[in-house]
mmCIF file of N, CA and C in Angstrom:
data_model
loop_
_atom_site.group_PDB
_atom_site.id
_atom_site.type_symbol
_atom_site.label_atom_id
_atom_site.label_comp_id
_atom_site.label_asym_id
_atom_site.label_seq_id
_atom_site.Cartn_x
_atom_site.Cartn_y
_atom_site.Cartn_z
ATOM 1 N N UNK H 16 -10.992 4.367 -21.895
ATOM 2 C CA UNK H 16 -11.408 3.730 -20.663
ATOM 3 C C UNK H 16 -10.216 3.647 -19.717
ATOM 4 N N UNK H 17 -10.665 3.641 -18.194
ATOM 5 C CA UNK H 17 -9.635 3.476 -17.512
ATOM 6 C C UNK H 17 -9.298 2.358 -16.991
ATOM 7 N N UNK H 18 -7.366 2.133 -17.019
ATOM 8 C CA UNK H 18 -7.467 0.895 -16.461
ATOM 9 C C UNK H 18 -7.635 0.677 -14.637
ATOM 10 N N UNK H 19 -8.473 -0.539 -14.448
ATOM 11 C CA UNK H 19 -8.903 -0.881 -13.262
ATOM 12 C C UNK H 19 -7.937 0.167 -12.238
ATOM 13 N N UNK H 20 -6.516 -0.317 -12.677
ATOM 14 C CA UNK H 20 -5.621 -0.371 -11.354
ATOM 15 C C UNK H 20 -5.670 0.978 -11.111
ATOM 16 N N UNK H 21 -6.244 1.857 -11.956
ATOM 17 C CA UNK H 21 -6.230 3.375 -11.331
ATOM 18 C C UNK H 21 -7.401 3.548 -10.907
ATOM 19 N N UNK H 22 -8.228 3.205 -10.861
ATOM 20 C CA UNK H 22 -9.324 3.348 -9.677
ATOM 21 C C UNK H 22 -9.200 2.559 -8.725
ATOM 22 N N UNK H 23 -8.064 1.996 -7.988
ATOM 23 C CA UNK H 23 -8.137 1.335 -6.738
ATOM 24 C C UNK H 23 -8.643 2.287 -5.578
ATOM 25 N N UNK H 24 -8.747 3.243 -5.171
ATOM 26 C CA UNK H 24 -9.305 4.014 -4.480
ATOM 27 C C UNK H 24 -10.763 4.031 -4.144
ATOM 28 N N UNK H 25 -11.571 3.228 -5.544
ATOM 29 C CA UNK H 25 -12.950 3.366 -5.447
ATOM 30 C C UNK H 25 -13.508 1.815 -4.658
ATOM 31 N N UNK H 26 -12.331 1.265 -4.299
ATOM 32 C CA UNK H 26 -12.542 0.002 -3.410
ATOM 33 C C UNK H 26 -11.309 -0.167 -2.120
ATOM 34 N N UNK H 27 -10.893 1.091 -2.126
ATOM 35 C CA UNK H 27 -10.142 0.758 -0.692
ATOM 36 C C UNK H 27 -11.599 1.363 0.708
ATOM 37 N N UNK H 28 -11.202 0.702 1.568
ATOM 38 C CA UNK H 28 -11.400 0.642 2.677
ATOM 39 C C UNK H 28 -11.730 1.695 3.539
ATOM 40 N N UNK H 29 -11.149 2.596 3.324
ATOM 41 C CA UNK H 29 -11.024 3.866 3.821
ATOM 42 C C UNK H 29 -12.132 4.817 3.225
ATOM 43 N N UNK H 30 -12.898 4.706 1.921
ATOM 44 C CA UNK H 30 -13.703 5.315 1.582
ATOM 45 C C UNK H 30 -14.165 5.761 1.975
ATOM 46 N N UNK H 31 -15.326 5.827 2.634
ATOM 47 C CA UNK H 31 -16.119 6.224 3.383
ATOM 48 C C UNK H 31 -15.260 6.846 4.941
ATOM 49 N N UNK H 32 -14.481 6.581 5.321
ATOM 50 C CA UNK H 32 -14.143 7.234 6.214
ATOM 51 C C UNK H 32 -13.640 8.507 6.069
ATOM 52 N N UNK H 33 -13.892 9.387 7.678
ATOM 53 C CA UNK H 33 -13.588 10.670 7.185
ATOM 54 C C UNK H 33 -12.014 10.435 7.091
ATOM 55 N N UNK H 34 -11.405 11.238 5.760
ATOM 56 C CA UNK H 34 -10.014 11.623 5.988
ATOM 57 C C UNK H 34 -9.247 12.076 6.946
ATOM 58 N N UNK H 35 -9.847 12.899 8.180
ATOM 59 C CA UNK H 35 -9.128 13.484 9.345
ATOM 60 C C UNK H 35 -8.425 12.094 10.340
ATOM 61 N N UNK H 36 -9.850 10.895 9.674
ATOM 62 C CA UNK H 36 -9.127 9.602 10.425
ATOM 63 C C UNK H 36 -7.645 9.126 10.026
ATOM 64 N N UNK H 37 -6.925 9.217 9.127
ATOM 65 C CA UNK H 37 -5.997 8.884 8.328
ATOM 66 C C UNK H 37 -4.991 9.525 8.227
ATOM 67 N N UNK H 38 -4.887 11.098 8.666
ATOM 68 C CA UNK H 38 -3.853 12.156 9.113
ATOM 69 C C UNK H 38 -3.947 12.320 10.122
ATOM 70 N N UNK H 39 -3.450 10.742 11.332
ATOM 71 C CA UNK H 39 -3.544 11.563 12.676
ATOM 72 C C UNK H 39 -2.208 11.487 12.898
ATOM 73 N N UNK H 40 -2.238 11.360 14.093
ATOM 74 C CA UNK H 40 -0.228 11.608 14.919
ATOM 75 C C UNK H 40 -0.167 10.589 15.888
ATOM 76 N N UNK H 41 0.840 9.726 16.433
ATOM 77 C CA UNK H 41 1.033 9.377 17.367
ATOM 78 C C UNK H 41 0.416 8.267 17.495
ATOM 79 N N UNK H 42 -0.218 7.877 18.931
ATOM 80 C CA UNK H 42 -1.185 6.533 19.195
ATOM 81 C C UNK H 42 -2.213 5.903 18.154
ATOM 82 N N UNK H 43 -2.849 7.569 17.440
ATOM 83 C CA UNK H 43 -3.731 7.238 16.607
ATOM 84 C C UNK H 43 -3.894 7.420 15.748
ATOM 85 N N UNK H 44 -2.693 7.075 15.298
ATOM 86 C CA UNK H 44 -2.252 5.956 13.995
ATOM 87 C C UNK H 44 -2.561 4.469 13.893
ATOM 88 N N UNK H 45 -2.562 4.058 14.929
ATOM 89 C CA UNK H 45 -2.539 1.986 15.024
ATOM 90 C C UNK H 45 -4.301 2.321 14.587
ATOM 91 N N UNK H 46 -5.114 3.425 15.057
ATOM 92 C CA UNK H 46 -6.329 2.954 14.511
ATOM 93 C C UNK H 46 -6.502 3.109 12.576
ATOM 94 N N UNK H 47 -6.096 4.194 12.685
ATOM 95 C CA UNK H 47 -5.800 4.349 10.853
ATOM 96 C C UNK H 47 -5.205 2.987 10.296
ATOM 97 N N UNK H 48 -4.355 2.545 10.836
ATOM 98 C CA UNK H 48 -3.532 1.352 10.118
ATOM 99 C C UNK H 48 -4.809 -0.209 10.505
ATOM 100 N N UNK H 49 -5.424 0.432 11.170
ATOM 101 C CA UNK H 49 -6.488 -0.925 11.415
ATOM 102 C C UNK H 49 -7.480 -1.156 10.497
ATOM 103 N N UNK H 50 -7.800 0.420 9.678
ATOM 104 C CA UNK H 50 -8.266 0.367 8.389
ATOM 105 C C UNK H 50 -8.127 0.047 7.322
ATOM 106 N N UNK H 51 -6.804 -0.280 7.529
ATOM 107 C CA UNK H 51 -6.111 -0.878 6.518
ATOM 108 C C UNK H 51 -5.772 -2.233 6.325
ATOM 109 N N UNK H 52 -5.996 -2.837 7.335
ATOM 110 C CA UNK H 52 -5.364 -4.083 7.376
ATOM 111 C C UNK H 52 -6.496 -5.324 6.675
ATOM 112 N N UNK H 53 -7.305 -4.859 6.586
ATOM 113 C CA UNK H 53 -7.883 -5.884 5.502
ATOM 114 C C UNK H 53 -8.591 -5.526 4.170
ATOM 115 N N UNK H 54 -7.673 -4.314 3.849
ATOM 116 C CA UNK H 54 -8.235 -3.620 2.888
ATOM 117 C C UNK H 54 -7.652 -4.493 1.737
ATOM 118 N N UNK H 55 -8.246 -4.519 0.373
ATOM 119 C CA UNK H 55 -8.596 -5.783 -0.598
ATOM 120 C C UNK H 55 -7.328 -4.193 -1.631
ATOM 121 N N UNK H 56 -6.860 -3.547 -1.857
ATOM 122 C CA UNK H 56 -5.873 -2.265 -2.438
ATOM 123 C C UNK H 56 -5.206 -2.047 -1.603
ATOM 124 N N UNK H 57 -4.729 -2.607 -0.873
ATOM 125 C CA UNK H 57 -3.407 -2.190 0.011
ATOM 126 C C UNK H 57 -2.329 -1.686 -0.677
ATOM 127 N N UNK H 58 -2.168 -2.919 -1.501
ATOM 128 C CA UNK H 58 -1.132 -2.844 -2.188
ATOM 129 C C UNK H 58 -0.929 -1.729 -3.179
ATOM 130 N N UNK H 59 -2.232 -1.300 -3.833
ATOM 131 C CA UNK H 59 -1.797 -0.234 -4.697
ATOM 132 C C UNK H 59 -1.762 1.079 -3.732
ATOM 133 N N UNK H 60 -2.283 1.203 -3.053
ATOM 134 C CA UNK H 60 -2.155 2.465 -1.787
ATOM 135 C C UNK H 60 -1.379 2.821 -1.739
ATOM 136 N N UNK H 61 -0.155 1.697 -1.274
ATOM 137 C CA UNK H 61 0.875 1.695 -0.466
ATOM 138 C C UNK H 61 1.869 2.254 -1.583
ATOM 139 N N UNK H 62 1.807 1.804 -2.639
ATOM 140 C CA UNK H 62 2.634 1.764 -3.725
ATOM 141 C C UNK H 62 2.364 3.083 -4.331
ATOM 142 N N UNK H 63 0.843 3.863 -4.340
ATOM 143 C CA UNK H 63 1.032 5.453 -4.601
ATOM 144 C C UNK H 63 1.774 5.923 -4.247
ATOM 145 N N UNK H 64 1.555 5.897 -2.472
ATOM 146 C CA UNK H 64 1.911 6.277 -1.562
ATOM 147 C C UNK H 64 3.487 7.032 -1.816
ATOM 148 N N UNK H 65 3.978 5.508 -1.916
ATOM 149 C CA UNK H 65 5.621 5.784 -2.338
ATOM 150 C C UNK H 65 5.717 6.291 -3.401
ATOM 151 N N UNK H 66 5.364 5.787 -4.829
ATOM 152 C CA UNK H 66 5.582 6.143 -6.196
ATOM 153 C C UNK H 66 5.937 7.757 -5.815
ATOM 154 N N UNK H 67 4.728 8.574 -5.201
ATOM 155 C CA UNK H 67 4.081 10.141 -5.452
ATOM 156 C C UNK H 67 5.134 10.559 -3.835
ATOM 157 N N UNK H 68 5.393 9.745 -3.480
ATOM 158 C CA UNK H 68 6.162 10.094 -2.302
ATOM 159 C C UNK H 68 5.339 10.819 -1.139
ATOM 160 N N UNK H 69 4.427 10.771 -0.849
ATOM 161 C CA UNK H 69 3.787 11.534 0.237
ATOM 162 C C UNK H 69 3.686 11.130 1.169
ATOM 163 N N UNK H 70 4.099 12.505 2.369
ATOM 164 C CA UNK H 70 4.428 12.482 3.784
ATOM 165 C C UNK H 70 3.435 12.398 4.335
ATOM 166 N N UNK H 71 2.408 12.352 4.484
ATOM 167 C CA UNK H 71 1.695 12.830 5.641
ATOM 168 C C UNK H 71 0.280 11.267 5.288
ATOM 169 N N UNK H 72 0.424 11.001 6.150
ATOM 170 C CA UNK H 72 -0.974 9.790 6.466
ATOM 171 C C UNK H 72 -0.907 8.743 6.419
ATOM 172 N N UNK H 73 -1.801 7.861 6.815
ATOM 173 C CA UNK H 73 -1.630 6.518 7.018
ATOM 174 C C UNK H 73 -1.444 5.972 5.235
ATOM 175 N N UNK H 74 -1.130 5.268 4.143
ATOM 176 C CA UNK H 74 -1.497 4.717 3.153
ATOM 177 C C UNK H 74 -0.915 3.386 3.280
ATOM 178 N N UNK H 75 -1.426 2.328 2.705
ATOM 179 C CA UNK H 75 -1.317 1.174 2.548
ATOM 180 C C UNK H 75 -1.220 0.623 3.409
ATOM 181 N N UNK H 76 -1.199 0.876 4.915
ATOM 182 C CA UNK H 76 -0.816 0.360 6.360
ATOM 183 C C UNK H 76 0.116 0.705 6.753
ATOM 184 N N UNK H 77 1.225 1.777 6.756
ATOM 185 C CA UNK H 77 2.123 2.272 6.588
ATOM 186 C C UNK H 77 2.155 3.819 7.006
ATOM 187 N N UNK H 78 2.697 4.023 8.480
ATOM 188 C CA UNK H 78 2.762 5.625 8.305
ATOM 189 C C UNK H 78 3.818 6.629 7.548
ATOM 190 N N UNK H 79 3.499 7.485 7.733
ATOM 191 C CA UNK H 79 4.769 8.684 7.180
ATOM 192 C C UNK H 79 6.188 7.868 7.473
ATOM 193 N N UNK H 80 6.505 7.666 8.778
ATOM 194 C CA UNK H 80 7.646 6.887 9.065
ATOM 195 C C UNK H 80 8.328 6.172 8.607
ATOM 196 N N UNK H 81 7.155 4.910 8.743
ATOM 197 C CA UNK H 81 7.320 3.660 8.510
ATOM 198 C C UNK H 81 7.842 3.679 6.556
ATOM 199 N N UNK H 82 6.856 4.433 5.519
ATOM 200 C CA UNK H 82 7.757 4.707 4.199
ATOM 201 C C UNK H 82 8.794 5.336 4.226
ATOM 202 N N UNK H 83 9.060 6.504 4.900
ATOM 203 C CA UNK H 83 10.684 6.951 4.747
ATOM 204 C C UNK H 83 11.567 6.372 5.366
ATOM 205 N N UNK H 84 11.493 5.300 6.292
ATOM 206 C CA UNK H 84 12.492 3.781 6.293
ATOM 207 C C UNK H 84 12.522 3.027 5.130
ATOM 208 N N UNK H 85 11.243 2.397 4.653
ATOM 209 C CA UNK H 85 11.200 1.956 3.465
ATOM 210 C C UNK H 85 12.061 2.732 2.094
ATOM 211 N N UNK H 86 11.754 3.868 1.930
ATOM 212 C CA UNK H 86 12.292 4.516 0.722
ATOM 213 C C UNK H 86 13.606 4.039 1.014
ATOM 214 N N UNK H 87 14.227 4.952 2.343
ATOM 215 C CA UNK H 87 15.256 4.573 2.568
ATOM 216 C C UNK H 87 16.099 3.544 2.222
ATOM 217 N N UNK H 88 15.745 2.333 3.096
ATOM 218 C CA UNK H 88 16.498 0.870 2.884
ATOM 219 C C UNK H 88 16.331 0.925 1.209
ATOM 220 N N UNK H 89 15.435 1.290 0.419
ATOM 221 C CA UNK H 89 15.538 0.800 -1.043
ATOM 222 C C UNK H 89 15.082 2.364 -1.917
ATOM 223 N N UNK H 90 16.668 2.652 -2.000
ATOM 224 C CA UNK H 90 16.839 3.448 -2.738
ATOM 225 C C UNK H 90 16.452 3.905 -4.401
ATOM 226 N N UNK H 91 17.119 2.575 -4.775
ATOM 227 C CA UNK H 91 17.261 2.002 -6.186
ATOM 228 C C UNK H 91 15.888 1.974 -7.051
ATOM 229 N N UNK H 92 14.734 1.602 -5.993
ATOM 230 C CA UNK H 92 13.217 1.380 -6.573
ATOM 231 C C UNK H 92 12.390 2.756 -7.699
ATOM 232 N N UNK H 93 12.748 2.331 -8.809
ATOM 233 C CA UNK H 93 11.824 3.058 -9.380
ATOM 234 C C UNK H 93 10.684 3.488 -9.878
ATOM 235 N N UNK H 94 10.001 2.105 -9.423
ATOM 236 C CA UNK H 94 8.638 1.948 -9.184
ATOM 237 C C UNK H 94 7.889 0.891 -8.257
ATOM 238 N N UNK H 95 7.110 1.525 -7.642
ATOM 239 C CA UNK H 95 6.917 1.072 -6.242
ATOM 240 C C UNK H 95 5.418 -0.533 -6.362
ATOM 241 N N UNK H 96 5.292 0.219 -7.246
ATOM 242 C CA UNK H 96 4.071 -0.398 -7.922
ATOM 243 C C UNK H 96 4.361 -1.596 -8.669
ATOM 244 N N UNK H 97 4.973 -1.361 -9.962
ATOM 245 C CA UNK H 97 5.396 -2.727 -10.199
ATOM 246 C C UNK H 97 6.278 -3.763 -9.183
ATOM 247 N N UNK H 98 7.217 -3.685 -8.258
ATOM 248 C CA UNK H 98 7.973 -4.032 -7.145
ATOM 249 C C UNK H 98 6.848 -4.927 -6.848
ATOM 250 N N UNK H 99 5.668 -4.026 -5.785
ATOM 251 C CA UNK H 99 4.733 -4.334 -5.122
ATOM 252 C C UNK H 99 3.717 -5.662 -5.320
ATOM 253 N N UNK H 100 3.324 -5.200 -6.650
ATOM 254 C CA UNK H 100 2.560 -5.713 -7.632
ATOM 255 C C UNK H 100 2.969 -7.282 -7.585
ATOM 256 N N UNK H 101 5.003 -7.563 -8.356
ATOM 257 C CA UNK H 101 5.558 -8.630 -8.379
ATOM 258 C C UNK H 101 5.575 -9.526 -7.660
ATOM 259 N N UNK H 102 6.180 -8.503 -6.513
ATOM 260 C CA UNK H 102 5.881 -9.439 -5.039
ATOM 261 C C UNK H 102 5.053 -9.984 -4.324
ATOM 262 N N UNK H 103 3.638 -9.416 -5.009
ATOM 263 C CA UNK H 103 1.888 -10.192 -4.560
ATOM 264 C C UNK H 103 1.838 -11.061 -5.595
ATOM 265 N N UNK H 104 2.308 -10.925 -6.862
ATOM 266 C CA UNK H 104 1.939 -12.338 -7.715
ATOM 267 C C UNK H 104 2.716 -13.171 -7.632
ATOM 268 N N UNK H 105 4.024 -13.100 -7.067
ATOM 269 C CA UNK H 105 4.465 -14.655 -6.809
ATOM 270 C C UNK H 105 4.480 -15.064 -5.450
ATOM 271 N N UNK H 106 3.849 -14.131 -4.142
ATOM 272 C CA UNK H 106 3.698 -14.921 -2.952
ATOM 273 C C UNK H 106 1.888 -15.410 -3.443
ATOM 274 N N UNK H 107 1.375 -14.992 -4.245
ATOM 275 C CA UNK H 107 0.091 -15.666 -4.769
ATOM 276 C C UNK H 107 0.540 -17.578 -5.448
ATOM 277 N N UNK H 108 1.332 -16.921 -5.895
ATOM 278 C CA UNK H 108 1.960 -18.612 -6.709
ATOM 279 C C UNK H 108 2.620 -19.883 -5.794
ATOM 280 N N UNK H 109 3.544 -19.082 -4.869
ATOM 281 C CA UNK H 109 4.263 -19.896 -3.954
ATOM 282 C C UNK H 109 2.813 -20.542 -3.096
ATOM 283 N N UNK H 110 1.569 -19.240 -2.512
ATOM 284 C CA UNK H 110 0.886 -20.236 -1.752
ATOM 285 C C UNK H 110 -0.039 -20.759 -2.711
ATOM 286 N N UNK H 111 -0.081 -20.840 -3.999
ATOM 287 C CA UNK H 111 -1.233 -21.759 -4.813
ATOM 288 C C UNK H 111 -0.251 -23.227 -5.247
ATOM 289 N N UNK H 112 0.753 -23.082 -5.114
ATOM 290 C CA UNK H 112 1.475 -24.622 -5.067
ATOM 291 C C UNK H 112 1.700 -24.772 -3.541
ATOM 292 N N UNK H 113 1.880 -24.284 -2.156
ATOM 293 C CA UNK H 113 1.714 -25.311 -1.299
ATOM 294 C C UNK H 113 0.389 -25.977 -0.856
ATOM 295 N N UNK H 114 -0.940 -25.253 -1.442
ATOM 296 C CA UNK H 114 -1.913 -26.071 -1.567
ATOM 297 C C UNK H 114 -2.217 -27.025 -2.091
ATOM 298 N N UNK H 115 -1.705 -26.736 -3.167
ATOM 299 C CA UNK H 115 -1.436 -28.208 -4.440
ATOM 300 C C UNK H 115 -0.303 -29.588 -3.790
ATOM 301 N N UNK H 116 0.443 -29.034 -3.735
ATOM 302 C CA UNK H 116 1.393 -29.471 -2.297
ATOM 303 C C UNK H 116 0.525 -30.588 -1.289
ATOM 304 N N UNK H 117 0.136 -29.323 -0.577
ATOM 305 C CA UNK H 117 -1.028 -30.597 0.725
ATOM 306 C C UNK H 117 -1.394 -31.170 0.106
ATOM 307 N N UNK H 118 -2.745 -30.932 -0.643
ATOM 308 C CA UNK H 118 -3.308 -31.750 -0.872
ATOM 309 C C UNK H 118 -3.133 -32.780 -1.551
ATOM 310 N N UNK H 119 -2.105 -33.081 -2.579
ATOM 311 C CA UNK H 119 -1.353 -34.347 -2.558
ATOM 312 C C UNK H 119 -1.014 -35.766 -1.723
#
């Protein structure tokens, strides 16, 4: 059986859209990245994205660009995914204690 996290694709956002939307250039890109922005797999997208290194298209909210700055500034990363992953489960924790927090 497969695990979940490799079918994130079968619940991103973009599904149904045609792919030509997602390899564009220029201005229209901000609409590709608008597809993204409340997509529920961002995170693993984004984190293919990098892992597999690929140039060309919008993934995770993120153009071609915008990851080869990213790669850039963080060289060292050898997996983009676990990184990614870490960094959503403890900004998940930080905001499930300032709720606990308020409502106190």
């Amino acid at each position: 059986m497969a695990d979940s996290r490799d079918t994130w694709w079968e619940r991103a956002a973009c599904r149904t859209t045609d792919p030509e939307d997602l390899f564009v250039e220029g201005a229209a890109q901000a609409g590709a990245k608008r597809i993204c922005s409340a997509c529920v797999v961002r995170t693993e997208c984004l984190s293919h994205a990098l892992d597999q290194r690929i140039e060309h298209g919008v993934w995770g909210g993120l153009t071609e660009r915008e990851r080869r700055a990213l790669l850039r500034r963080r060289p060292t990363v050898t997996s983009w995914r676990r990184l990614l992953e870490t960094a959503r489960a403890e900004h998940g924790q930080r905001a499930a204690q300032g709720q606990d927090a308020a409502a106190s």
